[in-house]
Coordinates of C-alpha atoms in Angstrom, one line a residue:
X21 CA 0.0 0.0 0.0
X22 CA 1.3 3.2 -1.0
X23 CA 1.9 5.9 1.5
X24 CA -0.5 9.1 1.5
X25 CA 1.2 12.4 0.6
X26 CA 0.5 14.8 3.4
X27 CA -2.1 17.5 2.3
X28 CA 0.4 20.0 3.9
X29 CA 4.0 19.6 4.8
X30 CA 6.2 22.9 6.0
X31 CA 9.8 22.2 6.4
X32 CA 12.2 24.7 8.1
X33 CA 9.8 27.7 8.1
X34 CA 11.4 30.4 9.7
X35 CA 10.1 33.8 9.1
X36 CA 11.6 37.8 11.4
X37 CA 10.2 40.8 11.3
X38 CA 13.6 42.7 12.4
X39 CA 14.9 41.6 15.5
X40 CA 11.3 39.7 16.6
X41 CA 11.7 35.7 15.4
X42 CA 8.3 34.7 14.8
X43 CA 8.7 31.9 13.4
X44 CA 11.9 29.4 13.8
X45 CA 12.7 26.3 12.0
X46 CA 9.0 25.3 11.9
X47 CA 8.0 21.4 10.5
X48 CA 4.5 20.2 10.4
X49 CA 2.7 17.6 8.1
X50 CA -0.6 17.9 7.8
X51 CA -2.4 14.6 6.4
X52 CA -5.3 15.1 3.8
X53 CA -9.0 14.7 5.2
X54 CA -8.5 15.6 8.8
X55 CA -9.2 18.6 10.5
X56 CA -5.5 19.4 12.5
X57 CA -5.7 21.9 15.2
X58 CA -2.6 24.2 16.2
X59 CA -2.8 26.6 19.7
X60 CA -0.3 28.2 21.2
X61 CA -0.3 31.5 23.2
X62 CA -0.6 35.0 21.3
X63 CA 2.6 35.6 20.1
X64 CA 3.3 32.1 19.4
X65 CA 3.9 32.8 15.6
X66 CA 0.3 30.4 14.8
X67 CA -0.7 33.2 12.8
X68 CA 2.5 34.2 10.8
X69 CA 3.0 30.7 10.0
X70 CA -0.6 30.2 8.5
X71 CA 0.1 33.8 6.5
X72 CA 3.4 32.3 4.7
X73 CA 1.0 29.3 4.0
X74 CA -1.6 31.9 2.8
X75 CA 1.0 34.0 0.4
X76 CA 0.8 37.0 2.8
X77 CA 4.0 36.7 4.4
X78 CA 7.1 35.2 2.3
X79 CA 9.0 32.7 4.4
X80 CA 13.1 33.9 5.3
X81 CA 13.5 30.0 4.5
X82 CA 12.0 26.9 4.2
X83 CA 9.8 24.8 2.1
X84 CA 6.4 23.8 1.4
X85 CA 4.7 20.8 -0.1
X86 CA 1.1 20.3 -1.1
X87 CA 0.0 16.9 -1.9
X88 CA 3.8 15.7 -2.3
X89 CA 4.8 18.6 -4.6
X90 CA 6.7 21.2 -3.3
X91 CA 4.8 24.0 -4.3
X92 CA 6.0 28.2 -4.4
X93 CA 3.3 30.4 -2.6
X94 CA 4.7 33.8 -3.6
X95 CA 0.8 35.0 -3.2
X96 CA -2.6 34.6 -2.1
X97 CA -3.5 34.2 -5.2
X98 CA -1.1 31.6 -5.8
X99 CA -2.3 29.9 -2.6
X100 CA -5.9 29.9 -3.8
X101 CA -4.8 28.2 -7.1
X102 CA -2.9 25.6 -4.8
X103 CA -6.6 24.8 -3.4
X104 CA -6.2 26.5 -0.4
X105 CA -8.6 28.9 1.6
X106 CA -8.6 31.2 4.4
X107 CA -11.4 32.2 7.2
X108 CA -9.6 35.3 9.1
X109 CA -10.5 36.2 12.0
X110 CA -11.6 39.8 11.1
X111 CA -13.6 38.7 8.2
X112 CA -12.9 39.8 5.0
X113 CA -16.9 40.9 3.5
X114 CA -18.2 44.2 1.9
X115 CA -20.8 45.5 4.3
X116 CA -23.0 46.9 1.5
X117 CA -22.4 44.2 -1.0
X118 CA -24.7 40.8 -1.3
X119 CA -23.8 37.3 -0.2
X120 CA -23.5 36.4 -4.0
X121 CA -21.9 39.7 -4.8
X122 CA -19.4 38.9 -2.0
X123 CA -18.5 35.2 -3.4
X124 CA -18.2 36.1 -6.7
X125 CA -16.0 39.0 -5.8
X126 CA -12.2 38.3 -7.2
X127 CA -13.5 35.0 -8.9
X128 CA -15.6 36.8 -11.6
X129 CA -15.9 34.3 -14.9
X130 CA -15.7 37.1 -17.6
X131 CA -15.8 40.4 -18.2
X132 CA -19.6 40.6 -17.7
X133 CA -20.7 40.4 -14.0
X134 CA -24.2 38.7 -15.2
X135 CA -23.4 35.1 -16.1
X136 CA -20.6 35.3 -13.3
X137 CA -23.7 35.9 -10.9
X138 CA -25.8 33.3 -12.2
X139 CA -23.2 30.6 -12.3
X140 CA -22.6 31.3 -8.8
X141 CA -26.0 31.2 -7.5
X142 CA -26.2 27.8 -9.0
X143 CA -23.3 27.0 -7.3
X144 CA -23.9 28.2 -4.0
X145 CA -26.8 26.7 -4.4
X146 CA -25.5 23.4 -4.6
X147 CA -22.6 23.9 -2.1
X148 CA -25.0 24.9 0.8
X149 CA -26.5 21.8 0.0
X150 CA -23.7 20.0 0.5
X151 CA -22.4 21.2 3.2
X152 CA -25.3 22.6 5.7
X153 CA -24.2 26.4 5.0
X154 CA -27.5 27.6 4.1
X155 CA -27.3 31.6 4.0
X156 CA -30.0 33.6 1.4
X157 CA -27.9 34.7 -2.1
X158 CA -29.3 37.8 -1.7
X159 CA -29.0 39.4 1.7
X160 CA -26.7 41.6 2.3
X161 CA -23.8 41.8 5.0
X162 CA -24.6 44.5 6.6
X163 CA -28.2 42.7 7.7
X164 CA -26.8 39.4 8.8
X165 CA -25.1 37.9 11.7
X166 CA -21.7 37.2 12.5
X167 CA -22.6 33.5 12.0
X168 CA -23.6 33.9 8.6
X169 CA -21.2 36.3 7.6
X170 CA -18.3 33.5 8.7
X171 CA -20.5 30.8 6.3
X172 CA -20.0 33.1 3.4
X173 CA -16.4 33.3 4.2
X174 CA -16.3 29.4 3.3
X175 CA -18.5 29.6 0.8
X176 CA -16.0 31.8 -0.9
X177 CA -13.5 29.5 -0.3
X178 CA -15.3 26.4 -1.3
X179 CA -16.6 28.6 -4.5
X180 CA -12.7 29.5 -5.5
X181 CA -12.4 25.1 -5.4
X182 CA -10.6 25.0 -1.7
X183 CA -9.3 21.4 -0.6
X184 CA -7.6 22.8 2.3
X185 CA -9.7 25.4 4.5
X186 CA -7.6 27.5 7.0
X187 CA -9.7 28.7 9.9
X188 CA -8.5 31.5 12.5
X189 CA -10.1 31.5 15.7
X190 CA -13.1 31.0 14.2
X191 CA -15.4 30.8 17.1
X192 CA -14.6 34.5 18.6
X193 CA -17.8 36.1 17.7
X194 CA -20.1 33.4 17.7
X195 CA -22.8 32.2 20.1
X196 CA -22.1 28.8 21.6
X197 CA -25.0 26.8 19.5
X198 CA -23.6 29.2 16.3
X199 CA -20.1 27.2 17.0
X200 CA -22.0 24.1 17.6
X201 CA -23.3 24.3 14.1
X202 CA -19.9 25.4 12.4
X203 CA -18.5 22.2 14.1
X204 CA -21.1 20.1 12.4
X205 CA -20.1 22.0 9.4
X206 CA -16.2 21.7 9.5
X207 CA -17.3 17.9 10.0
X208 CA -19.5 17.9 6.8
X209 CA -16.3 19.3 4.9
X210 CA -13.8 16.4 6.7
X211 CA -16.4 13.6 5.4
X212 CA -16.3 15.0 1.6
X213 CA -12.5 14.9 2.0
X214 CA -11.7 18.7 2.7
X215 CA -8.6 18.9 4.8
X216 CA -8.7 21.7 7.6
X217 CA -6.3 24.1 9.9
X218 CA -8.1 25.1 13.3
X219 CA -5.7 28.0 14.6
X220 CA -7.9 28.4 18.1
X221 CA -6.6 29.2 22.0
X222 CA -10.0 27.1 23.2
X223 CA -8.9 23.6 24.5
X224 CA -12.4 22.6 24.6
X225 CA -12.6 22.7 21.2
X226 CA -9.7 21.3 20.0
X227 CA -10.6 18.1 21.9
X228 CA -13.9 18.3 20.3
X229 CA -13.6 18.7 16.8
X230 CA -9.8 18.2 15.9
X231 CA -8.0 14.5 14.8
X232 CA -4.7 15.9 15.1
X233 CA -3.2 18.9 17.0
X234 CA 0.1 21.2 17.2
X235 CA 1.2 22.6 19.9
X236 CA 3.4 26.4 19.7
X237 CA 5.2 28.1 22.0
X238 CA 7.2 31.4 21.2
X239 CA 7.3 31.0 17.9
X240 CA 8.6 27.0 17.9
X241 CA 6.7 24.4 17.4
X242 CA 6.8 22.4 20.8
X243 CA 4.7 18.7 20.3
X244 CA 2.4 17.7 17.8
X245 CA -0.7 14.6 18.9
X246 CA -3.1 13.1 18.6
X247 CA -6.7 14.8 19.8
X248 CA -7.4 11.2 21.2
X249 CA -4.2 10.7 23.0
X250 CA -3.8 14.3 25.2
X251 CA -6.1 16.4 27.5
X252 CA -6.3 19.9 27.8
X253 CA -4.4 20.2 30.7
X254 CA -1.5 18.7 29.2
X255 CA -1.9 20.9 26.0
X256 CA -2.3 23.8 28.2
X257 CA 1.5 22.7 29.8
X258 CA 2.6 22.4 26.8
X259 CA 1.4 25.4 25.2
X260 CA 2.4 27.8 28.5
X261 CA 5.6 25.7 30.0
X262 CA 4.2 25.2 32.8
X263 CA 1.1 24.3 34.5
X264 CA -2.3 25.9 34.3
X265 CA -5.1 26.5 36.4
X266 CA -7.9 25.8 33.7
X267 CA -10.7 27.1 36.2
X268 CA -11.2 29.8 37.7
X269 CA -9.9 29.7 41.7
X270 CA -12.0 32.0 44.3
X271 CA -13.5 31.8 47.4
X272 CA -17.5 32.9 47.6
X273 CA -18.5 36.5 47.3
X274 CA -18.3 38.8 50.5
X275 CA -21.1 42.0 48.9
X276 CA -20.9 45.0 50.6
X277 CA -22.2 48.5 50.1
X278 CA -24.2 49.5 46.8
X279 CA -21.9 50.9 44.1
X280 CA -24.1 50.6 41.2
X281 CA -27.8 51.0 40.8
X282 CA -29.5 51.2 37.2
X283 CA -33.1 51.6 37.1
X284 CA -35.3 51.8 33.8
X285 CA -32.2 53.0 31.8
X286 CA -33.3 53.3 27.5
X287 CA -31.1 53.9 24.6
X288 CA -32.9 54.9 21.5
X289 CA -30.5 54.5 18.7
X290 CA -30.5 56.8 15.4
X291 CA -33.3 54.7 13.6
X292 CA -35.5 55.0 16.2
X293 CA -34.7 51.8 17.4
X294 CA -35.2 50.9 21.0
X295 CA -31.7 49.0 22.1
X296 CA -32.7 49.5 26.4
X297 CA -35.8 48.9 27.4
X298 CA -36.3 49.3 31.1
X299 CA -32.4 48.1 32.3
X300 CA -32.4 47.9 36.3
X301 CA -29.5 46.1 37.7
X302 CA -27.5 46.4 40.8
X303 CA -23.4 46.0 41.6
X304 CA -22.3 45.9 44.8
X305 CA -18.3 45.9 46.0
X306 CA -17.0 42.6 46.4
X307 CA -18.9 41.5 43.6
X308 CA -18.9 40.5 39.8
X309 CA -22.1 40.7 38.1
X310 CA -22.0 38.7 34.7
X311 CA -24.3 40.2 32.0
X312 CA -24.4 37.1 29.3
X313 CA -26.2 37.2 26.5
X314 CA -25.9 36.8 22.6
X315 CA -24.0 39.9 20.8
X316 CA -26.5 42.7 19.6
X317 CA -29.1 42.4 22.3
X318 CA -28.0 45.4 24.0
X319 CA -24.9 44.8 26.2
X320 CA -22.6 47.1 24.3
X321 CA -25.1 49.7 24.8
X322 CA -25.1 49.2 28.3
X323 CA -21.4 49.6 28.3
X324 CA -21.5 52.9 26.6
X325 CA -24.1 53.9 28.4
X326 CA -21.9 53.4 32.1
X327 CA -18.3 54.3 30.3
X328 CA -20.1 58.1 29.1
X329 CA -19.8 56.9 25.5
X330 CA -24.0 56.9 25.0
X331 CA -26.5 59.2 26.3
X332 CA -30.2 57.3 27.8
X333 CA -32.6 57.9 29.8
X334 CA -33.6 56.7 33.2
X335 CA -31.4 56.6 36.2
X336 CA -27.9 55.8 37.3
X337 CA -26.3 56.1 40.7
X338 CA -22.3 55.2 41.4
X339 CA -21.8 55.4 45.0
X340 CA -25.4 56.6 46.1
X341 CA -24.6 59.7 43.5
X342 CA -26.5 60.5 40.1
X343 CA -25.1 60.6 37.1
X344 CA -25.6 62.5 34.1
X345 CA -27.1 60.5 31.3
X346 CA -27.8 63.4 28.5
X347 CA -24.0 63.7 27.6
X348 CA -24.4 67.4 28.4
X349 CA -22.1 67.3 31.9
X350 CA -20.7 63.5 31.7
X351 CA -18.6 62.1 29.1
X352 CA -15.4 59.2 29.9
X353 CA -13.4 61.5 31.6
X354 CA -16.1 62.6 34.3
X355 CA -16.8 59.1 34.6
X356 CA -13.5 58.0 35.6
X357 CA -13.2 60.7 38.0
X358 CA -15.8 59.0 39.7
X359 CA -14.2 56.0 39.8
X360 CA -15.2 53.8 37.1
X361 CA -12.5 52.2 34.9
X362 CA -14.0 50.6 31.7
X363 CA -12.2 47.7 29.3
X364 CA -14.2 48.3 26.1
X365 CA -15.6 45.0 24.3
X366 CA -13.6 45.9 20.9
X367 CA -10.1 47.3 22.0
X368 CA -8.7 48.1 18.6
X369 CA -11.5 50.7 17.9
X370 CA -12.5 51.8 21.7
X371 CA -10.0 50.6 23.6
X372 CA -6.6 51.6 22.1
X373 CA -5.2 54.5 19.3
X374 CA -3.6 51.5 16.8
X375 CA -1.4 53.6 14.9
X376 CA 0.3 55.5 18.5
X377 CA 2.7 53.7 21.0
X378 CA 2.3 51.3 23.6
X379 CA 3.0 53.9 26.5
X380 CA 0.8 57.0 25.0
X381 CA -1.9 54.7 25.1
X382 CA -1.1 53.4 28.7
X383 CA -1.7 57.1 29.0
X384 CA -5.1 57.1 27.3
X385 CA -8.2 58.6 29.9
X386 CA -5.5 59.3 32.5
X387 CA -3.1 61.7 30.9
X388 CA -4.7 64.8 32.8
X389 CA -3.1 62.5 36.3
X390 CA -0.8 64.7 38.4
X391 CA 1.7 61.7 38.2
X392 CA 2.0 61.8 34.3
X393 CA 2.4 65.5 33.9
X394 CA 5.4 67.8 34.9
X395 CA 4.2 71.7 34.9
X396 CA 2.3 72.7 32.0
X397 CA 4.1 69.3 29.8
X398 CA 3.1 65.7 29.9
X399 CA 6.5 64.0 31.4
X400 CA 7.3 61.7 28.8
X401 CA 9.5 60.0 31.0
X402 CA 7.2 59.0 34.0
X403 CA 4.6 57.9 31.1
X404 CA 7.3 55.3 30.2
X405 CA 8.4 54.1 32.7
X406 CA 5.1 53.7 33.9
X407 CA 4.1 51.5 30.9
X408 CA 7.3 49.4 31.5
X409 CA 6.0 48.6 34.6
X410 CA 2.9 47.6 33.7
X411 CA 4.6 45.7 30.3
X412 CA 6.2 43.1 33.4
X413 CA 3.1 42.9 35.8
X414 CA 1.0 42.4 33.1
X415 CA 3.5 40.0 30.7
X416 CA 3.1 41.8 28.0
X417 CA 4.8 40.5 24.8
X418 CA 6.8 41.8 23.6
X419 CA 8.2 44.2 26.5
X420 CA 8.9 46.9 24.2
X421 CA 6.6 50.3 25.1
X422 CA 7.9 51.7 22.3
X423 CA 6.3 50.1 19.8
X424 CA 2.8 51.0 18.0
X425 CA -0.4 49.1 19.3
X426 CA -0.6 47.6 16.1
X427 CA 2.8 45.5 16.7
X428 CA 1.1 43.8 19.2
X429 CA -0.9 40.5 19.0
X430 CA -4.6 40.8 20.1
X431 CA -4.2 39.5 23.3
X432 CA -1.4 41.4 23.8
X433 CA -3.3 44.5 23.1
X434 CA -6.0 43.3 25.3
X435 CA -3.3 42.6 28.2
X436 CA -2.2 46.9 27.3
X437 CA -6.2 47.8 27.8
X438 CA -6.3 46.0 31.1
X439 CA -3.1 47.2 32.5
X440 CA -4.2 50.8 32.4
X441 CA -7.5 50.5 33.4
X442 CA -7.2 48.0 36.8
X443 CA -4.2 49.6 37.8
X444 CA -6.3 52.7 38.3
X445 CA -7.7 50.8 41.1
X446 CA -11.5 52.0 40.4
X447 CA -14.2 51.7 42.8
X448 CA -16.3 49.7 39.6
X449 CA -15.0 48.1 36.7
X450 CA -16.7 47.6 33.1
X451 CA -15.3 45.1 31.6
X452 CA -16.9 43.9 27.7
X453 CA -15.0 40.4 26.1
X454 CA -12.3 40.4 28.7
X455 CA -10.7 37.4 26.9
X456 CA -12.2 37.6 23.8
X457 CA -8.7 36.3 21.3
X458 CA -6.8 35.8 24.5
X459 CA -4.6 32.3 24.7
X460 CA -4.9 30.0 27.7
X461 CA -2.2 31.7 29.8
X462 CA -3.5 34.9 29.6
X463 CA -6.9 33.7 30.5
X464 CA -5.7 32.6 34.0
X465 CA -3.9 35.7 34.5
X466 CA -6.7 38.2 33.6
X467 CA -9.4 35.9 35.5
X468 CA -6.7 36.4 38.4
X469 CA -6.5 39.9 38.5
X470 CA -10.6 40.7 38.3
X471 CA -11.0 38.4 41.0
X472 CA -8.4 40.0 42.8
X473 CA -10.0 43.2 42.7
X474 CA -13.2 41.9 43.5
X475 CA -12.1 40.8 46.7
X476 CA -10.1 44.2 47.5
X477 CA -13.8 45.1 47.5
X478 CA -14.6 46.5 44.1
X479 CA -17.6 46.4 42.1
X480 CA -17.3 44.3 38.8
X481 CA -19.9 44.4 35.7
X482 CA -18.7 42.1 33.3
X483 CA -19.9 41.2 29.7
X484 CA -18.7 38.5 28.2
X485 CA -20.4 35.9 25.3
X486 CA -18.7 33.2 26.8
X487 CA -21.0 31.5 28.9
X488 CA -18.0 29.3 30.4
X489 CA -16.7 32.5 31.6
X490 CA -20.0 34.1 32.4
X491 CA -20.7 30.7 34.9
X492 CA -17.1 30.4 36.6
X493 CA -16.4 33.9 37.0
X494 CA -19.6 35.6 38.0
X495 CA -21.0 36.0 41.4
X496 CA -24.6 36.7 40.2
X497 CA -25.3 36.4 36.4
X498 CA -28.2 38.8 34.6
X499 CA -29.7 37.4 31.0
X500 CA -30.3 40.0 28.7
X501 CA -32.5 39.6 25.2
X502 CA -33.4 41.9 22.9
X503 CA -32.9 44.9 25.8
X504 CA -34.4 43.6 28.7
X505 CA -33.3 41.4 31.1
X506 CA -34.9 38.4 31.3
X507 CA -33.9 37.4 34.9
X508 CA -31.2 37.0 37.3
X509 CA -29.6 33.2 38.8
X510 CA -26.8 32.2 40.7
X511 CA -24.3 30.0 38.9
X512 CA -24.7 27.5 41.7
X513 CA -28.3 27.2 40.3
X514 CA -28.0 26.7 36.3
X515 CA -26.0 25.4 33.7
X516 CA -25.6 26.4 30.0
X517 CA -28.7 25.2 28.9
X518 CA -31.0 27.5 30.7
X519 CA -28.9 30.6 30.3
X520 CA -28.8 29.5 26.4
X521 CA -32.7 29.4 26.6
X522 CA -32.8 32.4 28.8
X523 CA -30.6 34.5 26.2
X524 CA -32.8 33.2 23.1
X525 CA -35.8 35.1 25.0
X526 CA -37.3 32.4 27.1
X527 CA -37.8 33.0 30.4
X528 CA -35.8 29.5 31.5
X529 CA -39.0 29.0 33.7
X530 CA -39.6 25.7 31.4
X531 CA -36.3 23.9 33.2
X532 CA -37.8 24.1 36.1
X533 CA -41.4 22.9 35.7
X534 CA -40.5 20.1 33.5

């Protein structure tokens, strides 16, 4: 019997970007018809070494093969031809365009767009068939959700004749039964003989849906096994060097005093469109109150509305005093002076300045602070070395203020946004997607450091669509749907399954009379 070429085979990738290595000496096969994870922490190199494969990045040296035959990727376009795909993480769609318009896009047959279109209905058509990614031809972006929009990323892949589908953190946006579904999905591709790359920092699914998986670590690759033969603690030690608490460790909740107190709070949006309706919720210090629900039913808006971003109506006290709502005397600044720190939910666009330093944007909110400001200057010097400092406490890689935000991985960034916001030790934090891209390490580390200033007393109003996180790090959890909330429970007293019913707009009252 003759032996199967690998589908993928990278020998000797290594790849710098001036003095940083990302990738070194790199080897992986990757055998056709499986789906092969790889994790590592952010800043392993998993996403460097997927852009080489992709064309993006040209490798500093090394080889790669597909199906036996050593193949040059000089291109994404050259990639594509080599029958392989790519699902980024920030997906790659024209807001305004249509599904159809958006597949065909780059692959048009000829020079008229009107056969292109109707050859690719018929086969989109037949490949949602196939494959369980029915989406409508004619939406369009703008009007669908995240879940869809990452089935039209395949379908363009699939459309362009992909064998080999490269996923990137695929699940960061999605709801847990929309990641369910694109499971069932990637397993609907394996059976027709589609070979696939899962680049994800969630153990739990890399045990569920992968055959194989790789295993990097600053920017070598470390072990490679099979799914069946590890466990995610032993993945997590070898994708950290050393071991990892995979839950999170705290003792029960010791609430004092009121901090925060919404009542009846509504945010109208610019269509008219009622995002609030009727929000009462209370923090107090020593607590973390989880908000979970699915994206878009009003917990950003809640955010905003707490961090001075958006103006409502209805009423909010922090520390038994009122605060504006009508934007008119409160904005982010009077907000923090009252004690409220706030990690926003998307920190490239509300959290950090991508194209300044690290340290200016350690800076960000605070740069009015007596410490950061010599006479009528900012002191440059104080700035830094107060970023450096928070670079080591908060192991950010790499330890280098200097650079631009956009050097840094995502969870890198994410560690920058956390860093200057806790260390401002605020009386209530608001904290959206805490570990939304965030590898295993840095998990444990920023679940840590919330707990730890929950139990130096502080009030915590977290947001997160991870329900995992919303269960084990809560101390009360809210539901919210479509504005409202839809109740309250303790984690002690449900599971995924009601707050997934809760969150789709059922009250989870049909648990408990069944």
């Amino acid at each position: 019997m003759t032996d199967v070429a690998p589908a993928i085979e990278l020998k000797g990738i290594s790849k710098a970007f001036g003095p940083v290595q990302a990738n070194k000496d790199i080897s992986i096969r990757v055998m056709p018809g499986t789906i092969h994870g790889i994790i590592g922490e952010n800043g392993a190199g998993k996403s460097t070494l997927m852009s080489i494969l992709y064309g993006f990045y040209k490798a500093d040296a090394g080889e790669v093969f597909i199906s036996g035959q050593k193949t040059a990727i000089p291109d994404s376009q050259a990639a594509i031809a080599a029958g392989i795909g790519m699902v980024f993480q920030h997906f790659k769609l024209v807001e305004n365009f249509t599904v159809l318009e958006n597949v065909v896009l780059g692959a048009e047959s000829g020079a008229l767009l009107g056969p292109s279109l109707a050859q690719a209905r018929k086969e989109l058509t037949q490949l949602a068939a196939n494959y369980e990614l029915n989406v409508d031809p004619d939406a369009l972006i703008e009007n669908i959700g995240v879940g869809m929009q990452q089935r039209v990323e395949i379908l363009k892949a699939l459309y362009r004749q992909a064998d080999i589908l490269i996923l990137d953190e695929p699940t960061g946006v999605l709801t847990p039964a929309e990641a369910d579904h694109l499971f069932r999905i990637l397993e609907g591709l394996k059976a027709q003989g589609k070979t696939i790359i899962l680049i994800t920092h969630k153990l739990r699914e890399i045990m569920e849906v992968t055959d194989t998986v790789s295993v990097m670590r600053r920017g070598e690759m470390t072990a490679t096994v099979k799914t069946s033969e590890t466990s995610p603690p032993e993945l997590a030690e070898l994708m950290v060097g050393r071991k990892v608490l995979l839950r999170v460790d705290k003792t029960p909740a010791q609430p004092k005093d009121m901090v925060l107190d919404v009542q009846n709070l509504e945010v109208t949006d610019g269509k008219g469109v009622k995002r609030l309706k009727g929000v009462s919720l209370n923090v107090r210090a020593g607590e973390i109150l989880g908000i979970a629900g699915v994206a878009g039913n009003g917990q950003s808006e809640l955010l905003e509305v707490l961090g001075g971003i958006q103006t409502a109506t209805g009423t909010i006290t922090v520390n038994g005093q009122e605060i504006d709502l009508t934007g008119k005397q409160s904005d982010g600044r009077s907000r923090r002076a009252r004690g409220i720190a706030h990690v926003p939910e998307d920190r490239q666009r509300e959290g950090l300045i991508m194209d300044f330093r690290a340290w200016e944007n350690v800076a960000f909110g605070y740069h009015h602070e007596e410490e950061y400001n010599s006479g009528m200057l900012m002191d440059q010097a104080a700035i830094k070395a107060d970023a450096a400092g928070k670079f080591e406490r908060f192991d950010v890689r790499p330890d280098n203020p200097l650079l631009e935000a956009k050097n840094f991985s995502g969870g890198n960034q994410q560690k920058i946004v956390l860093a200057r916001e806790i260390e401002r030790n605020p009386d209530l934090l608001l904290v959206g997607q805490p570990t939304r891209g965030v590898d295993i390490g840095a998990i444990e580390f920023i679940h840590q450091r919330i707990v730890e200033l929950r139990d130096a007393g502080k009030a915590i109003l977290l947001v997160s669509v991870e329900l995992e996180e919303i269960l084990s790090l809560s101390d009360r959890i809210a539901v919210i749907f479509d504005g409202q909330i839809m109740g309250e429970r303790l984690p002690s007293e449900t599971d995924e399954k009601e707050l997934g019913l809760m969150m789709a707009g059922m009250s989870g009252l049909e648990k408990k009379a069944s």
